Protein backbone atom coordinates (compact mmCIF):
# COMPACT_ATOMS: atom_id res chain seq x y z
CA UNK A 1 0.00 0.00 0.00
CA UNK A 2 2.83 2.40 0.81
CA UNK A 3 4.87 1.68 -2.30
CA UNK A 4 3.43 4.79 -3.93
CA UNK A 5 4.90 6.95 -1.18
CA UNK A 6 8.25 5.21 -0.94
CA UNK A 7 8.99 5.64 -4.68
CA UNK A 8 8.10 9.34 -4.89
CA UNK A 9 10.81 11.51 -6.48
CA UNK A 10 11.74 13.61 -3.48
CA UNK A 11 13.99 16.67 -3.30
CA UNK A 12 17.69 16.05 -2.81
CA UNK A 13 18.73 15.35 0.80
CA UNK A 14 15.23 14.01 1.56
CA UNK A 15 14.08 10.40 1.87
CA UNK A 16 11.26 8.33 3.31
CA UNK A 17 11.70 5.38 5.66
CA UNK A 18 8.76 3.04 6.12
CA UNK A 19 8.12 0.48 8.84
CA UNK A 20 4.74 -1.31 9.00
CA UNK A 21 2.12 1.46 9.14
CA UNK A 22 4.54 4.29 9.98
CA UNK A 23 6.39 6.53 7.53
CA UNK A 24 9.34 8.69 8.57
CA UNK A 25 10.61 11.62 6.56
CA UNK A 26 14.29 12.44 7.01
CA UNK A 27 15.90 15.68 5.85
CA UNK A 28 19.63 16.48 6.04
CA UNK A 29 20.97 20.01 5.68
CA UNK A 30 23.44 22.41 7.26
CA UNK A 31 20.88 25.19 7.73
CA UNK A 32 17.62 25.19 9.65
CA UNK A 33 15.91 27.26 6.95
CA UNK A 34 16.65 24.67 4.26
CA UNK A 35 15.41 21.85 6.47
CA UNK A 36 12.06 23.59 6.89
CA UNK A 37 11.73 24.30 3.15
CA UNK A 38 12.66 20.75 2.10
CA UNK A 39 10.44 19.10 4.70
CA UNK A 40 7.44 21.26 3.77
CA UNK A 41 7.99 20.55 0.07
CA UNK A 42 8.29 16.81 0.63
CA UNK A 43 5.17 16.66 2.80
CA UNK A 44 3.18 18.51 0.14
CA UNK A 45 4.08 15.71 -2.30
CA UNK A 46 2.20 13.18 -0.21
CA UNK A 47 -0.98 14.29 -1.94
CA UNK A 48 -0.69 10.80 -3.45
CA UNK A 49 -2.51 9.57 -0.35
CA UNK A 50 -5.73 11.31 -1.38
CA UNK A 51 -5.87 9.15 -4.49
CA UNK A 52 -6.01 5.98 -2.42
CA UNK A 53 -8.44 7.45 0.14
CA UNK A 54 -5.84 7.84 2.91
CA UNK A 55 -5.19 10.85 5.11
CA UNK A 56 -2.32 12.00 7.28
CA UNK A 57 -3.14 11.76 10.99
CA UNK A 58 -2.13 15.30 11.91
CA UNK A 59 -2.50 14.69 15.64
CA UNK A 60 0.15 11.95 15.43
CA UNK A 61 2.73 13.94 13.52
CA UNK A 62 5.98 14.63 15.37
CA UNK A 63 9.09 16.56 14.41
CA UNK A 64 12.57 15.97 15.84
CA UNK A 65 15.40 18.33 14.98
CA UNK A 66 18.77 16.64 15.48
CA UNK A 67 21.64 19.10 15.77
CA UNK A 68 25.05 19.41 17.41
CA UNK A 69 24.68 23.15 17.98
CA UNK A 70 25.25 24.20 21.57
CA UNK A 71 22.09 26.30 21.54
CA UNK A 72 18.88 24.25 21.45
CA UNK A 73 17.12 24.83 18.12
CA UNK A 74 13.44 24.61 17.25
CA UNK A 75 11.56 24.40 13.99
CA UNK A 76 7.97 24.38 12.78
CA UNK A 77 6.47 22.40 9.90
CA UNK A 78 3.08 23.32 8.45
CA UNK A 79 0.93 20.38 7.31
CA UNK A 80 -2.41 21.51 5.93
CA UNK A 81 -3.93 23.73 8.60
CA UNK A 82 -1.72 22.31 11.34
CA UNK A 83 1.60 23.68 12.61
CA UNK A 84 3.87 21.00 14.08
CA UNK A 85 6.58 22.27 16.46
CA UNK A 86 9.70 20.14 16.94
CA UNK A 87 10.27 18.19 20.17
CA UNK A 88 13.39 17.45 22.21
CA UNK A 89 12.75 13.70 21.85
CA UNK A 90 10.32 11.18 20.38
CA UNK A 91 9.76 7.43 20.51
CA UNK A 92 10.66 5.33 17.47
CA UNK A 93 9.99 1.56 17.64
CA UNK A 94 10.17 1.64 21.42
CA UNK A 95 13.41 3.64 21.63
CA UNK A 96 13.51 7.29 22.68
CA UNK A 97 15.53 9.36 20.20
CA UNK A 98 16.62 12.82 21.33
CA UNK A 99 17.84 15.92 19.53
CA UNK A 100 21.48 15.24 20.51
CA UNK A 101 21.47 11.52 19.71
CA UNK A 102 23.00 10.82 23.11
CA UNK A 103 19.96 8.68 24.15
CA UNK A 104 19.88 10.27 27.61
CA UNK A 105 16.09 10.47 27.40
CA UNK A 106 15.89 6.75 26.58
CA UNK A 107 18.07 5.82 29.56
CA UNK A 108 15.91 7.99 31.82
CA UNK A 109 12.75 6.39 30.46
CA UNK A 110 13.82 2.73 30.78
CA UNK A 111 15.33 3.24 34.24
CA UNK A 112 12.05 4.71 35.46
CA UNK A 113 10.04 1.85 33.92
CA UNK A 114 12.41 -0.74 35.33
CA UNK A 115 12.21 0.75 38.82
CA UNK A 116 8.41 0.65 38.70
CA UNK A 117 8.49 -2.99 37.61
CA UNK A 118 10.68 -3.88 40.60
CA UNK A 119 8.95 -1.69 43.18
CA UNK A 120 7.30 -3.36 46.13
CA UNK A 121 3.98 -1.69 45.30
CA UNK A 122 3.90 -3.53 41.97
CA UNK A 123 4.81 -6.82 43.65
CA UNK A 124 2.10 -6.27 46.24
CA UNK A 125 -0.55 -5.72 43.57
CA UNK A 126 0.47 -8.83 41.62
CA UNK A 127 0.91 -11.10 44.63
CA UNK A 128 -1.41 -9.84 47.40
CA UNK A 129 -0.48 -12.23 50.20
CA UNK A 130 0.71 -11.70 53.75
CA UNK A 131 3.93 -13.64 53.38
CA UNK A 132 5.10 -11.84 50.24
CA UNK A 133 6.06 -13.33 46.88
CA UNK A 134 8.39 -16.32 46.63
CA UNK A 135 11.93 -16.04 45.32
CA UNK A 136 10.90 -17.45 41.94
CA UNK A 137 8.36 -14.64 41.56
CA UNK A 138 10.94 -12.02 42.46
CA UNK A 139 13.34 -13.58 39.97
CA UNK A 140 10.64 -13.35 37.28
CA UNK A 141 10.13 -9.65 38.04
CA UNK A 142 13.89 -9.11 37.88
CA UNK A 143 13.90 -10.76 34.45
CA UNK A 144 11.12 -8.44 33.28
CA UNK A 145 12.98 -5.43 34.62
CA UNK A 146 16.18 -6.54 32.91
CA UNK A 147 14.37 -6.95 29.58
CA UNK A 148 13.04 -3.39 29.87
CA UNK A 149 16.56 -2.07 30.40
CA UNK A 150 18.09 -4.05 27.53
CA UNK A 151 15.41 -3.49 24.88
CA UNK A 152 16.84 -2.09 21.65
CA UNK A 153 20.35 -1.84 23.08
CA UNK A 154 22.04 -2.34 19.65
CA UNK A 155 20.56 1.04 18.69
CA UNK A 156 21.44 3.02 21.82
CA UNK A 157 24.31 1.01 23.34
CA UNK A 158 26.80 3.83 22.74
CA UNK A 159 24.99 5.78 25.45
CA UNK A 160 26.78 3.56 27.99
CA UNK A 161 30.04 5.31 27.17
CA UNK A 162 29.00 8.29 29.30
CA UNK A 163 29.40 8.11 33.08
CA UNK A 164 25.96 9.63 33.57
CA UNK A 165 24.08 6.87 31.70
CA UNK A 166 26.33 4.09 32.98
CA UNK A 167 25.68 5.14 36.57
CA UNK A 168 21.91 5.31 36.05
CA UNK A 169 21.73 1.83 34.53
CA UNK A 170 23.91 0.41 37.29
CA UNK A 171 21.52 1.87 39.86
CA UNK A 172 18.55 0.32 38.06
CA UNK A 173 20.17 -3.14 37.98
CA UNK A 174 21.14 -2.79 41.64
CA UNK A 175 17.47 -2.56 42.62
CA UNK A 176 17.08 -6.19 41.56
CA UNK A 177 19.54 -7.55 44.12
CA UNK A 178 19.92 -4.95 46.88
CA UNK A 179 19.91 -6.08 50.57
CA UNK A 180 20.50 -3.70 53.45
CA UNK A 181 22.36 -6.24 55.60
CA UNK A 182 24.50 -7.60 52.81
CA UNK A 183 27.47 -8.77 54.91
CA UNK A 184 25.28 -11.03 57.04
CA UNK A 185 23.80 -12.59 53.90
CA UNK A 186 27.31 -13.03 52.50
CA UNK A 187 28.33 -14.99 55.61
CA UNK A 188 25.46 -17.40 55.02
CA UNK A 189 25.80 -17.55 51.21
CA UNK A 190 29.45 -16.88 50.32
CA UNK A 191 29.11 -18.38 46.84
CA UNK A 192 26.20 -16.67 45.10
CA UNK A 193 26.43 -18.66 41.84
CA UNK A 194 26.05 -21.96 43.71
CA UNK A 195 22.98 -20.58 45.48
CA UNK A 196 21.37 -19.16 42.34
CA UNK A 197 21.96 -22.30 40.25
CA UNK A 198 20.70 -24.80 42.80
CA UNK A 199 18.03 -27.22 41.54
CA UNK A 200 15.95 -27.40 44.70
CA UNK A 201 14.22 -25.27 47.31
CA UNK A 202 12.08 -22.14 47.45
CA UNK A 203 12.69 -19.18 49.74
CA UNK A 204 9.61 -18.34 51.81
CA UNK A 205 8.78 -15.24 53.84
CA UNK A 206 10.49 -16.23 57.11
CA UNK A 207 13.56 -17.74 55.46
CA UNK A 208 14.05 -14.56 53.45
CA UNK A 209 13.96 -12.53 56.68
CA UNK A 210 16.51 -14.85 58.28
CA UNK A 211 18.88 -14.77 55.28
CA UNK A 212 18.71 -10.98 54.95
CA UNK A 213 18.80 -10.14 58.67
CA UNK A 214 15.33 -8.59 58.89
CA UNK A 215 12.18 -9.01 60.96
CA UNK A 216 12.27 -10.96 64.23
CA UNK A 217 15.68 -12.41 63.25
Tab-separated table of C-alpha atoms in Angstrom:
chain	number	residue	atom	x	y	z
A	1	UNK	CA	0.000	0.000	0.000
A	2	UNK	CA	2.834	2.397	0.808
A	3	UNK	CA	4.866	1.678	-2.304
A	4	UNK	CA	3.430	4.788	-3.926
A	5	UNK	CA	4.904	6.951	-1.176
A	6	UNK	CA	8.253	5.206	-0.944
A	7	UNK	CA	8.994	5.640	-4.677
A	8	UNK	CA	8.098	9.342	-4.888
A	9	UNK	CA	10.809	11.511	-6.482
A	10	UNK	CA	11.744	13.615	-3.476
A	11	UNK	CA	13.993	16.671	-3.298
A	12	UNK	CA	17.695	16.046	-2.813
A	13	UNK	CA	18.730	15.345	0.804
A	14	UNK	CA	15.227	14.008	1.561
A	15	UNK	CA	14.082	10.403	1.869
A	16	UNK	CA	11.256	8.330	3.308
A	17	UNK	CA	11.702	5.382	5.664
A	18	UNK	CA	8.756	3.040	6.118
A	19	UNK	CA	8.117	0.477	8.842
A	20	UNK	CA	4.744	-1.315	8.998
A	21	UNK	CA	2.115	1.463	9.141
A	22	UNK	CA	4.537	4.292	9.983
A	23	UNK	CA	6.392	6.531	7.534
A	24	UNK	CA	9.338	8.691	8.568
A	25	UNK	CA	10.611	11.625	6.555
A	26	UNK	CA	14.295	12.442	7.005
A	27	UNK	CA	15.905	15.677	5.854
A	28	UNK	CA	19.625	16.484	6.045
A	29	UNK	CA	20.967	20.008	5.683
A	30	UNK	CA	23.443	22.413	7.257
A	31	UNK	CA	20.877	25.193	7.732
A	32	UNK	CA	17.621	25.190	9.650
A	33	UNK	CA	15.906	27.257	6.954
A	34	UNK	CA	16.650	24.666	4.259
A	35	UNK	CA	15.412	21.847	6.473
A	36	UNK	CA	12.062	23.594	6.886
A	37	UNK	CA	11.735	24.296	3.151
A	38	UNK	CA	12.661	20.746	2.096
A	39	UNK	CA	10.442	19.100	4.697
A	40	UNK	CA	7.444	21.258	3.766
A	41	UNK	CA	7.992	20.547	0.069
A	42	UNK	CA	8.286	16.807	0.630
A	43	UNK	CA	5.172	16.656	2.800
A	44	UNK	CA	3.178	18.513	0.143
A	45	UNK	CA	4.081	15.714	-2.298
A	46	UNK	CA	2.203	13.177	-0.207
A	47	UNK	CA	-0.980	14.288	-1.944
A	48	UNK	CA	-0.687	10.800	-3.447
A	49	UNK	CA	-2.515	9.569	-0.346
A	50	UNK	CA	-5.729	11.310	-1.379
A	51	UNK	CA	-5.867	9.153	-4.493
A	52	UNK	CA	-6.011	5.978	-2.419
A	53	UNK	CA	-8.436	7.450	0.140
A	54	UNK	CA	-5.841	7.835	2.908
A	55	UNK	CA	-5.188	10.846	5.112
A	56	UNK	CA	-2.322	11.998	7.276
A	57	UNK	CA	-3.137	11.756	10.993
A	58	UNK	CA	-2.132	15.304	11.909
A	59	UNK	CA	-2.500	14.692	15.636
A	60	UNK	CA	0.146	11.946	15.432
A	61	UNK	CA	2.733	13.939	13.518
A	62	UNK	CA	5.981	14.632	15.368
A	63	UNK	CA	9.090	16.555	14.408
A	64	UNK	CA	12.566	15.968	15.841
A	65	UNK	CA	15.401	18.335	14.976
A	66	UNK	CA	18.774	16.639	15.478
A	67	UNK	CA	21.639	19.098	15.773
A	68	UNK	CA	25.047	19.410	17.414
A	69	UNK	CA	24.679	23.149	17.978
A	70	UNK	CA	25.246	24.201	21.570
A	71	UNK	CA	22.087	26.295	21.542
A	72	UNK	CA	18.877	24.255	21.449
A	73	UNK	CA	17.120	24.829	18.125
A	74	UNK	CA	13.439	24.606	17.255
A	75	UNK	CA	11.560	24.402	13.990
A	76	UNK	CA	7.967	24.375	12.778
A	77	UNK	CA	6.473	22.397	9.898
A	78	UNK	CA	3.079	23.323	8.448
A	79	UNK	CA	0.926	20.384	7.309
A	80	UNK	CA	-2.413	21.512	5.927
A	81	UNK	CA	-3.931	23.725	8.599
A	82	UNK	CA	-1.717	22.314	11.337
A	83	UNK	CA	1.604	23.679	12.606
A	84	UNK	CA	3.867	20.997	14.084
A	85	UNK	CA	6.580	22.269	16.464
A	86	UNK	CA	9.699	20.142	16.941
A	87	UNK	CA	10.269	18.194	20.167
A	88	UNK	CA	13.385	17.448	22.205
A	89	UNK	CA	12.747	13.701	21.849
A	90	UNK	CA	10.316	11.182	20.376
A	91	UNK	CA	9.765	7.432	20.513
A	92	UNK	CA	10.658	5.325	17.471
A	93	UNK	CA	9.988	1.558	17.641
A	94	UNK	CA	10.174	1.645	21.421
A	95	UNK	CA	13.414	3.637	21.629
A	96	UNK	CA	13.508	7.285	22.679
A	97	UNK	CA	15.531	9.360	20.201
A	98	UNK	CA	16.616	12.824	21.331
A	99	UNK	CA	17.844	15.920	19.532
A	100	UNK	CA	21.476	15.238	20.509
A	101	UNK	CA	21.465	11.518	19.707
A	102	UNK	CA	23.003	10.816	23.115
A	103	UNK	CA	19.964	8.685	24.150
A	104	UNK	CA	19.881	10.270	27.614
A	105	UNK	CA	16.094	10.471	27.398
A	106	UNK	CA	15.888	6.753	26.582
A	107	UNK	CA	18.070	5.815	29.561
A	108	UNK	CA	15.910	7.995	31.820
A	109	UNK	CA	12.745	6.387	30.462
A	110	UNK	CA	13.817	2.734	30.778
A	111	UNK	CA	15.332	3.240	34.238
A	112	UNK	CA	12.049	4.705	35.456
A	113	UNK	CA	10.036	1.851	33.917
A	114	UNK	CA	12.407	-0.741	35.332
A	115	UNK	CA	12.208	0.751	38.823
A	116	UNK	CA	8.407	0.652	38.698
A	117	UNK	CA	8.495	-2.992	37.611
A	118	UNK	CA	10.681	-3.883	40.603
A	119	UNK	CA	8.947	-1.686	43.178
A	120	UNK	CA	7.299	-3.362	46.131
A	121	UNK	CA	3.981	-1.690	45.299
A	122	UNK	CA	3.905	-3.533	41.969
A	123	UNK	CA	4.814	-6.821	43.653
A	124	UNK	CA	2.100	-6.273	46.239
A	125	UNK	CA	-0.552	-5.718	43.569
A	126	UNK	CA	0.471	-8.826	41.620
A	127	UNK	CA	0.913	-11.100	44.632
A	128	UNK	CA	-1.415	-9.836	47.399
A	129	UNK	CA	-0.482	-12.233	50.203
A	130	UNK	CA	0.712	-11.700	53.751
A	131	UNK	CA	3.931	-13.640	53.383
A	132	UNK	CA	5.104	-11.843	50.243
A	133	UNK	CA	6.061	-13.329	46.876
A	134	UNK	CA	8.386	-16.325	46.627
A	135	UNK	CA	11.935	-16.038	45.324
A	136	UNK	CA	10.901	-17.448	41.935
A	137	UNK	CA	8.355	-14.642	41.563
A	138	UNK	CA	10.943	-12.021	42.459
A	139	UNK	CA	13.338	-13.577	39.968
A	140	UNK	CA	10.638	-13.352	37.279
A	141	UNK	CA	10.129	-9.649	38.036
A	142	UNK	CA	13.888	-9.106	37.879
A	143	UNK	CA	13.896	-10.756	34.452
A	144	UNK	CA	11.119	-8.439	33.278
A	145	UNK	CA	12.983	-5.427	34.617
A	146	UNK	CA	16.183	-6.541	32.908
A	147	UNK	CA	14.366	-6.951	29.584
A	148	UNK	CA	13.044	-3.393	29.873
A	149	UNK	CA	16.564	-2.070	30.396
A	150	UNK	CA	18.092	-4.054	27.527
A	151	UNK	CA	15.413	-3.494	24.881
A	152	UNK	CA	16.838	-2.085	21.649
A	153	UNK	CA	20.354	-1.842	23.079
A	154	UNK	CA	22.041	-2.337	19.649
A	155	UNK	CA	20.559	1.036	18.691
A	156	UNK	CA	21.439	3.018	21.824
A	157	UNK	CA	24.309	1.014	23.340
A	158	UNK	CA	26.804	3.832	22.736
A	159	UNK	CA	24.993	5.783	25.449
A	160	UNK	CA	26.782	3.561	27.988
A	161	UNK	CA	30.042	5.311	27.167
A	162	UNK	CA	28.997	8.291	29.299
A	163	UNK	CA	29.396	8.112	33.084
A	164	UNK	CA	25.960	9.626	33.565
A	165	UNK	CA	24.082	6.872	31.704
A	166	UNK	CA	26.332	4.087	32.976
A	167	UNK	CA	25.678	5.139	36.573
A	168	UNK	CA	21.909	5.315	36.051
A	169	UNK	CA	21.731	1.832	34.530
A	170	UNK	CA	23.907	0.412	37.289
A	171	UNK	CA	21.520	1.871	39.862
A	172	UNK	CA	18.555	0.324	38.058
A	173	UNK	CA	20.173	-3.141	37.984
A	174	UNK	CA	21.137	-2.787	41.638
A	175	UNK	CA	17.469	-2.560	42.621
A	176	UNK	CA	17.077	-6.190	41.561
A	177	UNK	CA	19.543	-7.552	44.119
A	178	UNK	CA	19.915	-4.950	46.876
A	179	UNK	CA	19.911	-6.079	50.568
A	180	UNK	CA	20.498	-3.696	53.446
A	181	UNK	CA	22.358	-6.245	55.603
A	182	UNK	CA	24.497	-7.604	52.808
A	183	UNK	CA	27.473	-8.770	54.905
A	184	UNK	CA	25.278	-11.034	57.040
A	185	UNK	CA	23.799	-12.588	53.901
A	186	UNK	CA	27.308	-13.031	52.496
A	187	UNK	CA	28.332	-14.987	55.611
A	188	UNK	CA	25.456	-17.396	55.015
A	189	UNK	CA	25.797	-17.553	51.205
A	190	UNK	CA	29.447	-16.881	50.318
A	191	UNK	CA	29.113	-18.379	46.836
A	192	UNK	CA	26.196	-16.673	45.098
A	193	UNK	CA	26.428	-18.663	41.839
A	194	UNK	CA	26.053	-21.961	43.714
A	195	UNK	CA	22.981	-20.584	45.477
A	196	UNK	CA	21.370	-19.157	42.338
A	197	UNK	CA	21.955	-22.297	40.253
A	198	UNK	CA	20.698	-24.799	42.798
A	199	UNK	CA	18.032	-27.224	41.542
A	200	UNK	CA	15.951	-27.401	44.700
A	201	UNK	CA	14.221	-25.270	47.314
A	202	UNK	CA	12.083	-22.135	47.454
A	203	UNK	CA	12.690	-19.183	49.743
A	204	UNK	CA	9.608	-18.339	51.806
A	205	UNK	CA	8.784	-15.244	53.840
A	206	UNK	CA	10.493	-16.226	57.107
A	207	UNK	CA	13.562	-17.738	55.464
A	208	UNK	CA	14.048	-14.561	53.447
A	209	UNK	CA	13.959	-12.533	56.676
A	210	UNK	CA	16.506	-14.846	58.277
A	211	UNK	CA	18.878	-14.770	55.285
A	212	UNK	CA	18.711	-10.982	54.955
A	213	UNK	CA	18.803	-10.139	58.670
A	214	UNK	CA	15.332	-8.589	58.889
A	215	UNK	CA	12.182	-9.007	60.956
A	216	UNK	CA	12.272	-10.955	64.226
A	217	UNK	CA	15.680	-12.406	63.250
